[in-house]
PDB file of C-alpha atoms and ligand atoms in Angstrom:
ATOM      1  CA  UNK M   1    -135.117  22.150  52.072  1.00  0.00           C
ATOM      2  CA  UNK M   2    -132.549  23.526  49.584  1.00  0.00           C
ATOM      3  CA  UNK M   3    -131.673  21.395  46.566  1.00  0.00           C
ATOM      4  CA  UNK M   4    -129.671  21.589  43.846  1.00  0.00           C
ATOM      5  CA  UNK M   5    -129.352  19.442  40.597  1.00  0.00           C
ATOM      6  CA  UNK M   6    -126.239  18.223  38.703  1.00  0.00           C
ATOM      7  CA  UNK M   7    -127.162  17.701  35.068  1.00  0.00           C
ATOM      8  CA  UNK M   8    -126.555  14.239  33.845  1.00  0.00           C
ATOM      9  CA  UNK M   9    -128.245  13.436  30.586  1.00  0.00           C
ATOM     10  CA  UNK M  10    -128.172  16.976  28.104  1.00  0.00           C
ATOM     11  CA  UNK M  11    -131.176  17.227  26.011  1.00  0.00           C
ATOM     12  CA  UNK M  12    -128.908  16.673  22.743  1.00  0.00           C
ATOM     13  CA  UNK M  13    -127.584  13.277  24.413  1.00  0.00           C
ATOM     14  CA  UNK M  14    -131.467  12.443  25.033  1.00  0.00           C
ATOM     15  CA  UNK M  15    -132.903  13.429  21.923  1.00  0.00           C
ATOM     16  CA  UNK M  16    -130.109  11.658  19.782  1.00  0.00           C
ATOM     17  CA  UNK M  17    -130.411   8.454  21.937  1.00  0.00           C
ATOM     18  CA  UNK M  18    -133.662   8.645  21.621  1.00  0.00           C
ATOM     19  CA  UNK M  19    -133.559   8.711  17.756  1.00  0.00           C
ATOM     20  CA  UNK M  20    -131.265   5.431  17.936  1.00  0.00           C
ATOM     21  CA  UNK M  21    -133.979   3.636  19.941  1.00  0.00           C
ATOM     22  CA  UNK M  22    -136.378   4.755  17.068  1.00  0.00           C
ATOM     23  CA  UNK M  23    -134.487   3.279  14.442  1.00  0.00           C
ATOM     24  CA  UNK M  24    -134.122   0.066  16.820  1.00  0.00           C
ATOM     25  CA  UNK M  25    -137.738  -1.027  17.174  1.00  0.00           C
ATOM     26  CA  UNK M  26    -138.695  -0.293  13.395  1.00  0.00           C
ATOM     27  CA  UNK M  27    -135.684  -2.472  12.344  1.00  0.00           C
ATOM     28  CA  UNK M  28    -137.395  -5.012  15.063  1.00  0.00           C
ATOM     29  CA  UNK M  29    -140.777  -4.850  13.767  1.00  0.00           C
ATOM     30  CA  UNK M  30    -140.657  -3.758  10.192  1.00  0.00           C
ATOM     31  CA  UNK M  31    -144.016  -2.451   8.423  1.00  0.00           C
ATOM     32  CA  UNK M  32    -145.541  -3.523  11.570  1.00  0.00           C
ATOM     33  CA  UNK M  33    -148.151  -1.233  13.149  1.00  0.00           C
ATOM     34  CA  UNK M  34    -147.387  -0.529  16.508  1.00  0.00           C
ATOM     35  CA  UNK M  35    -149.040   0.708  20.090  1.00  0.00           C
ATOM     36  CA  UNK M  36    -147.171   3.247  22.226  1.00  0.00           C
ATOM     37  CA  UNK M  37    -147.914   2.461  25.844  1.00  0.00           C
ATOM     38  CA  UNK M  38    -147.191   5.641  28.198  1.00  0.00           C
ATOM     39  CA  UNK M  39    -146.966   5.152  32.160  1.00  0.00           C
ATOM     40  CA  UNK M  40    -148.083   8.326  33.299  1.00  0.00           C
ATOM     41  CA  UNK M  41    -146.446  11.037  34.147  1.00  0.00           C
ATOM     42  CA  UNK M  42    -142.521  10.658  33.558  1.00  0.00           C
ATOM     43  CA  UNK M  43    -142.822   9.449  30.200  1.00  0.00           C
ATOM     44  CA  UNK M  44    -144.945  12.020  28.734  1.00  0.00           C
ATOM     45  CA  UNK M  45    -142.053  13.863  26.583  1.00  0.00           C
ATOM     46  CA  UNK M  46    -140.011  10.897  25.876  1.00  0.00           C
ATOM     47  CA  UNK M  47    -143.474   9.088  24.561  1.00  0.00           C
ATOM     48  CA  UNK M  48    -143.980  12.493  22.666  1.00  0.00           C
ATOM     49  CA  UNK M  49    -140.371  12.569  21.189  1.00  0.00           C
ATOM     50  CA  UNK M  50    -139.882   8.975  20.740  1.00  0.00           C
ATOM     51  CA  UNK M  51    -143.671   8.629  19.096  1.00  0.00           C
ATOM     52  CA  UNK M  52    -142.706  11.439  16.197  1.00  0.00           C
ATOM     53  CA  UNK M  53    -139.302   9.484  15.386  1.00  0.00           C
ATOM     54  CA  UNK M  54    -141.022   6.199  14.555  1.00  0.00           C
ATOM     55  CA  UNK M  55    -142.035   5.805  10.976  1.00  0.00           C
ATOM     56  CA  UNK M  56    -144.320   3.012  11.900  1.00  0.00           C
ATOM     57  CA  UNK M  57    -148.252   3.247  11.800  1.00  0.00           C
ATOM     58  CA  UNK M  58    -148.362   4.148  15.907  1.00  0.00           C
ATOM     59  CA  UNK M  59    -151.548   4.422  18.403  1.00  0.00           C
ATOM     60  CA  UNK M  60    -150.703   5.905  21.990  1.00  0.00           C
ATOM     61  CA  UNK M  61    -152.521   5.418  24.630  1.00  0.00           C
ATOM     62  CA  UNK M  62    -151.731   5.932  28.507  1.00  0.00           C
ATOM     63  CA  UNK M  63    -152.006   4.160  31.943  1.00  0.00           C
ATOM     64  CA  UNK M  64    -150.858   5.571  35.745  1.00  0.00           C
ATOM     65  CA  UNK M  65    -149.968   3.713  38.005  1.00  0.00           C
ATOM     66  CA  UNK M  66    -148.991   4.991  41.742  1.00  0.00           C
ATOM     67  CA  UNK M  67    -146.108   3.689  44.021  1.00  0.00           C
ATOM     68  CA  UNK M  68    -143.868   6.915  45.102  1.00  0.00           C
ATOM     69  CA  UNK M  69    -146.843   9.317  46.045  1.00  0.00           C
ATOM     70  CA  UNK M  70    -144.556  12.446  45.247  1.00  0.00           C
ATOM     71  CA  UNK M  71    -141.648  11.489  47.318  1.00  0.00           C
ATOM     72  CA  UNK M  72    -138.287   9.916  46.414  1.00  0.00           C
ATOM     73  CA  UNK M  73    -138.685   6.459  48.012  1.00  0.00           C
ATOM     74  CA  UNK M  74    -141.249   3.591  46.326  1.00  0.00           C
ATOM     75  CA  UNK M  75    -143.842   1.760  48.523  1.00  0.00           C
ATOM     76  CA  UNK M  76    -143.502  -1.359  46.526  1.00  0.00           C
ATOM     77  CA  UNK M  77    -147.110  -1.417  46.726  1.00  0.00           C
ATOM     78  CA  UNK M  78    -148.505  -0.861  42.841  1.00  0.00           C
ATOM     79  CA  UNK M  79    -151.737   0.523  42.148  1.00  0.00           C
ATOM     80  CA  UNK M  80    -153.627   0.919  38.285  1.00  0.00           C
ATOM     81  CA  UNK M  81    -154.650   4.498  39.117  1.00  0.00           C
ATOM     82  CA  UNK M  82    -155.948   4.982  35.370  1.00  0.00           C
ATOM     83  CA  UNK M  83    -156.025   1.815  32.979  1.00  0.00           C
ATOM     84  CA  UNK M  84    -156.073   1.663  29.338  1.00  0.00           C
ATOM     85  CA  UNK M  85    -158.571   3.077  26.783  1.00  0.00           C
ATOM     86  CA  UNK M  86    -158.130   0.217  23.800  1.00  0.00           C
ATOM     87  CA  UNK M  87    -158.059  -3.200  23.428  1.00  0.00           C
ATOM     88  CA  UNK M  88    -154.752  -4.206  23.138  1.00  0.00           C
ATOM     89  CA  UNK M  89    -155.401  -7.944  21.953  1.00  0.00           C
ATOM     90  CA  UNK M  90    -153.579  -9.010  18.561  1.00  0.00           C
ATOM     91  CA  UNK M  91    -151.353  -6.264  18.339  1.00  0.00           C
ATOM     92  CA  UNK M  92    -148.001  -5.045  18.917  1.00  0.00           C
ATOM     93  CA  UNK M  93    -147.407  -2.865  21.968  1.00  0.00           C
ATOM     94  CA  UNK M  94    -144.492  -1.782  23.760  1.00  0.00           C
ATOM     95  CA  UNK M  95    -144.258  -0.269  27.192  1.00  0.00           C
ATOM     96  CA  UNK M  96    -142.442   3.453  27.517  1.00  0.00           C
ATOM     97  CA  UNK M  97    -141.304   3.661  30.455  1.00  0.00           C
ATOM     98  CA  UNK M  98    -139.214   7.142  32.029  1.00  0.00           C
ATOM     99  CA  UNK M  99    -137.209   4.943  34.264  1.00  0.00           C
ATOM    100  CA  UNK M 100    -136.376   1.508  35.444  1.00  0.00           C
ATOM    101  CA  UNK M 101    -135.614   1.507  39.528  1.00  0.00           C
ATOM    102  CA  UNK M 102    -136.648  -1.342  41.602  1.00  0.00           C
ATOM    103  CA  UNK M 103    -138.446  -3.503  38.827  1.00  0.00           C
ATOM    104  CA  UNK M 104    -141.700  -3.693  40.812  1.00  0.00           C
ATOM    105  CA  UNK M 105    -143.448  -1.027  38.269  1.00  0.00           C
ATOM    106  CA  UNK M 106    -142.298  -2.646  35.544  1.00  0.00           C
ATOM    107  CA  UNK M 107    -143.129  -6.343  36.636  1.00  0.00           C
ATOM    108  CA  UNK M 108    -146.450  -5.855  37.420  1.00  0.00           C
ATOM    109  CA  UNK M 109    -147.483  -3.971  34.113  1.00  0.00           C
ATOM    110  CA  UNK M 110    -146.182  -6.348  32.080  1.00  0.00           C
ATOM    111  CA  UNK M 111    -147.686  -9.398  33.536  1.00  0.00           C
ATOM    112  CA  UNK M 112    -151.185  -7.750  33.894  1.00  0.00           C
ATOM    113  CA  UNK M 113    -150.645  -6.217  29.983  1.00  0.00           C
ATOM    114  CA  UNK M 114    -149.045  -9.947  28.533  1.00  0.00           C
ATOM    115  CA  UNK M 115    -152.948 -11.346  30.147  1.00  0.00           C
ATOM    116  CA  UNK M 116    -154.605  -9.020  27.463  1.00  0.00           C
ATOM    117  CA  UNK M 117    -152.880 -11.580  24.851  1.00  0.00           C
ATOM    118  CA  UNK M 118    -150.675  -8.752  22.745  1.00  0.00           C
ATOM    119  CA  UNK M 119    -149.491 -10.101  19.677  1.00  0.00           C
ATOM    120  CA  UNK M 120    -146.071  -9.176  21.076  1.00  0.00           C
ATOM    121  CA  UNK M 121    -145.158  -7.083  24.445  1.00  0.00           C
ATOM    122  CA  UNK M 122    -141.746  -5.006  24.721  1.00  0.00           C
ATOM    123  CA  UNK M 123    -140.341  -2.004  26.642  1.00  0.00           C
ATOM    124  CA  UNK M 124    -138.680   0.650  25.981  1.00  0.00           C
ATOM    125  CA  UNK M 125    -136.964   2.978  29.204  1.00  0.00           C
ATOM    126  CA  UNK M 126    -135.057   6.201  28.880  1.00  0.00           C
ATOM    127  CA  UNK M 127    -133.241   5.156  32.181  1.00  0.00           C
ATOM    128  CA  UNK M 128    -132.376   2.414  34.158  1.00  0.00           C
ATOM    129  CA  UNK M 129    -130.898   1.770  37.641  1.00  0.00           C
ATOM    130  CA  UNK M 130    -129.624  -2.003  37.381  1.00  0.00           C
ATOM    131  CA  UNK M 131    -127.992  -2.087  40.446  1.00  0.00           C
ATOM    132  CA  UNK M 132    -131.256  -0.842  42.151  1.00  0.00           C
ATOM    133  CA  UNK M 133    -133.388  -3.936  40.904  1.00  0.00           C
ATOM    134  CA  UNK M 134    -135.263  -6.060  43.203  1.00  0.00           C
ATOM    135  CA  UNK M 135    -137.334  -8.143  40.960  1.00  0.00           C
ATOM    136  CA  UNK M 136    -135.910  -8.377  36.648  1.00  0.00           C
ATOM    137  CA  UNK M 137    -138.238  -7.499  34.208  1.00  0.00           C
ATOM    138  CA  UNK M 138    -137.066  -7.818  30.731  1.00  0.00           C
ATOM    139  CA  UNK M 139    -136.383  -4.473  29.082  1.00  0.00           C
ATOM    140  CA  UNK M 140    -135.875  -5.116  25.286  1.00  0.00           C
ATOM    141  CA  UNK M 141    -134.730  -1.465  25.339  1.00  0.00           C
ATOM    142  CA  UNK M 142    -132.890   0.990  27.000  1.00  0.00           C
ATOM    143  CA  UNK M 143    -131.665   4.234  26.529  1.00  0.00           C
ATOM    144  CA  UNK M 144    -129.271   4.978  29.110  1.00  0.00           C
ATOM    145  CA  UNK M 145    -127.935   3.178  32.420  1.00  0.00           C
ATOM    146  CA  UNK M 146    -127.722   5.700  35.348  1.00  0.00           C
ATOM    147  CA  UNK M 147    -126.071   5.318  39.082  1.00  0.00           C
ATOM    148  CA  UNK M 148    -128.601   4.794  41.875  1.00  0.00           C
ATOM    149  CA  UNK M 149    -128.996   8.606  42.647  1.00  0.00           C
ATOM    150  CA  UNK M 150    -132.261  10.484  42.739  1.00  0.00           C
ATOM    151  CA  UNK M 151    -133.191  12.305  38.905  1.00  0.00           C
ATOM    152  CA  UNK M 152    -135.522  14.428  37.721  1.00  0.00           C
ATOM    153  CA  UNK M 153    -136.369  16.172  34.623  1.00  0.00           C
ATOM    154  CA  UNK M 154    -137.517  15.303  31.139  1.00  0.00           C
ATOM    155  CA  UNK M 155    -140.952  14.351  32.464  1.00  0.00           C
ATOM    156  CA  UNK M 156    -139.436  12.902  36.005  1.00  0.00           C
ATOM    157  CA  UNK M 157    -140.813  14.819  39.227  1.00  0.00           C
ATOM    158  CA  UNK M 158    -139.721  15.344  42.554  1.00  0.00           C
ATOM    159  CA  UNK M 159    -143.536  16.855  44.363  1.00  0.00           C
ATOM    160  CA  UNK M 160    -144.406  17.448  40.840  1.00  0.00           C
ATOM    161  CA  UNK M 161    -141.438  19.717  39.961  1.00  0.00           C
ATOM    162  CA  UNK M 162    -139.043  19.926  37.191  1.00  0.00           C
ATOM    163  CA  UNK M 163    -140.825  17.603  34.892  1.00  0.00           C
ATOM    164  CA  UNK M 164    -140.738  20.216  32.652  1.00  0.00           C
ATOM    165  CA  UNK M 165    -136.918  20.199  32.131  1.00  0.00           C
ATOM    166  CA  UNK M 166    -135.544  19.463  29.155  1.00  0.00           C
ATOM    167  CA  UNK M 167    -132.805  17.193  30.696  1.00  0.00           C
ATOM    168  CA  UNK M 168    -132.012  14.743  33.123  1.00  0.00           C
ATOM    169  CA  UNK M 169    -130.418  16.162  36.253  1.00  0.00           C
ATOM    170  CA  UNK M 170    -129.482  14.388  39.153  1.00  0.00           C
ATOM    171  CA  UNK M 171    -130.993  16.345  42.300  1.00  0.00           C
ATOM    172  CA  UNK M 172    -129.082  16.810  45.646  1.00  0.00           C
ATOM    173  CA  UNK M 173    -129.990  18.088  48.990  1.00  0.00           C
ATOM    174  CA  UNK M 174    -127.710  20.586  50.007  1.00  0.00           C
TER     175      UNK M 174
HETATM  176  P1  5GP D 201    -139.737   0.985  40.226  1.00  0.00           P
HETATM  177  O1  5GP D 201    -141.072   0.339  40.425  1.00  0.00           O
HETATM  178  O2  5GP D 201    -138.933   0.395  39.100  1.00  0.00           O
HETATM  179  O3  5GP D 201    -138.947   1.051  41.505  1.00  0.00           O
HETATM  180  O4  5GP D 201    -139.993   2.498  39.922  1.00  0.00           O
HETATM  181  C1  5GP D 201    -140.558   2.954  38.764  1.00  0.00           C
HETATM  182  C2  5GP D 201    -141.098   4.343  38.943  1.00  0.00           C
HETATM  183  O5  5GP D 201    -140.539   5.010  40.090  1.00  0.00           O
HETATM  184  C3  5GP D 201    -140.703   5.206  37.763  1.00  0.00           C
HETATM  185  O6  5GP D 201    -141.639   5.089  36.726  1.00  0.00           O
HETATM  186  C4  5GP D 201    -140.668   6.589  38.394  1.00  0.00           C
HETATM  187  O7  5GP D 201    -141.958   7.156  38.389  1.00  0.00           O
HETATM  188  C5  5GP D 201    -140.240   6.353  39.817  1.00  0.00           C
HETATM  189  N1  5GP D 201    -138.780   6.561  39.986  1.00  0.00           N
HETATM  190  C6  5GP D 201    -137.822   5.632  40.156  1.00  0.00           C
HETATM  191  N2  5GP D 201    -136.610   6.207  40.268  1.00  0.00           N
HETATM  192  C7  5GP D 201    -136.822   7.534  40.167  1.00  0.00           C
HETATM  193  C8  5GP D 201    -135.938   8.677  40.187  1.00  0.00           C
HETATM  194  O8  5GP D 201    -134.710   8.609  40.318  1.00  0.00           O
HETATM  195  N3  5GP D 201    -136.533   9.896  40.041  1.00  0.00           N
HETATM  196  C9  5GP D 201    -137.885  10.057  39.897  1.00  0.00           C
HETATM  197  N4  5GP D 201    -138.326  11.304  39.756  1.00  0.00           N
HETATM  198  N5  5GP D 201    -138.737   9.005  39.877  1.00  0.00           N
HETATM  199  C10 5GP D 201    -138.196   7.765  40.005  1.00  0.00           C
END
């Protein structure tokens, strides 16, 4: 099927938003240590960029959790394909998250992460589709609302392609 993709987000606008959100949580939890919570795979180079901004004493560590199985439509149906390696009672973690759609992702991992008794629990998504939602999660941060249209790059896949982009394009079937 021939695609093509629109560019929507340029890697300056990402990397300087990106920055912003930095300076946002360190103002929010200053001379706190801090855990870095990746959901596998979208937010590997936002966790990456967003992890060497923060002046903060940070641990990352990683869960995956399945619901689109390569397509572009979510079963609503969310699995823990790989769960966390440390113990994440006491401290300070926030969520990073490539993108906010329906809310069901998002919901889920933060009522099954708030039962490990955090200290405190935020999240932090590069994207959002609000008018998309079907259940509300908070999300203490966001980088950039998007339309409800189909994206990929900077870590997001369609089949496992174009994660690799360095920006966010919007990606349309000709
Ligand atoms: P939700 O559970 O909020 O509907 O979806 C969250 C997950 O669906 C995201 O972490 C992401 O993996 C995937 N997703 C949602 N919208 C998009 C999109 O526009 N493009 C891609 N590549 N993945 C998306």
């Amino acid at each position: 099927m021939p695609v093509h993709l629109d560019v929507l987000i340029s890697e300056e606008a990402i990397q300087k938003r990106t920055a912003e959100l930095a300076r946002q949580i360190e103002t929010e939890l200053p001379g706190e240590p801090i855990v870095l919570i990746g959901v596998l795979k979208g937010s590997i180079h936002f966790l990456s960029d967003l992890g060497r901004e923060l002046k903060a004493d940070t641990e990352i560590d990683f869960l995956q959790t399945s619901s689109y199985h390569g397509g572009k439509s979510s079963t609503g149906v969310v699995q823990i394909r790989k769960d966390l390696d440390i113990n994440i009672e006491g401290l300070n973690v926030i969520i990073v998250e490539d993108i906010v759609d329906t809310g069901i992702t998002l919901n889920h991992l933060r009522e099954l992460l708030s039962t490990r008794k955090p200290k405190s629990l935020k999240v932090v998504a590069l994207l959002s589709k609000e008018g998309s939602r079907k259940v509300h999660p908070s999300v203490e941060y966001i980088g950039f609302e998007i339309p409800n249209e189909f994206v990929v790059g900077y870590g997001l896949d369609y089949e496992e392609r174009y994660r690799n982009l360095p920006y966010i394009a919007i990606l349309r079937e000709d």
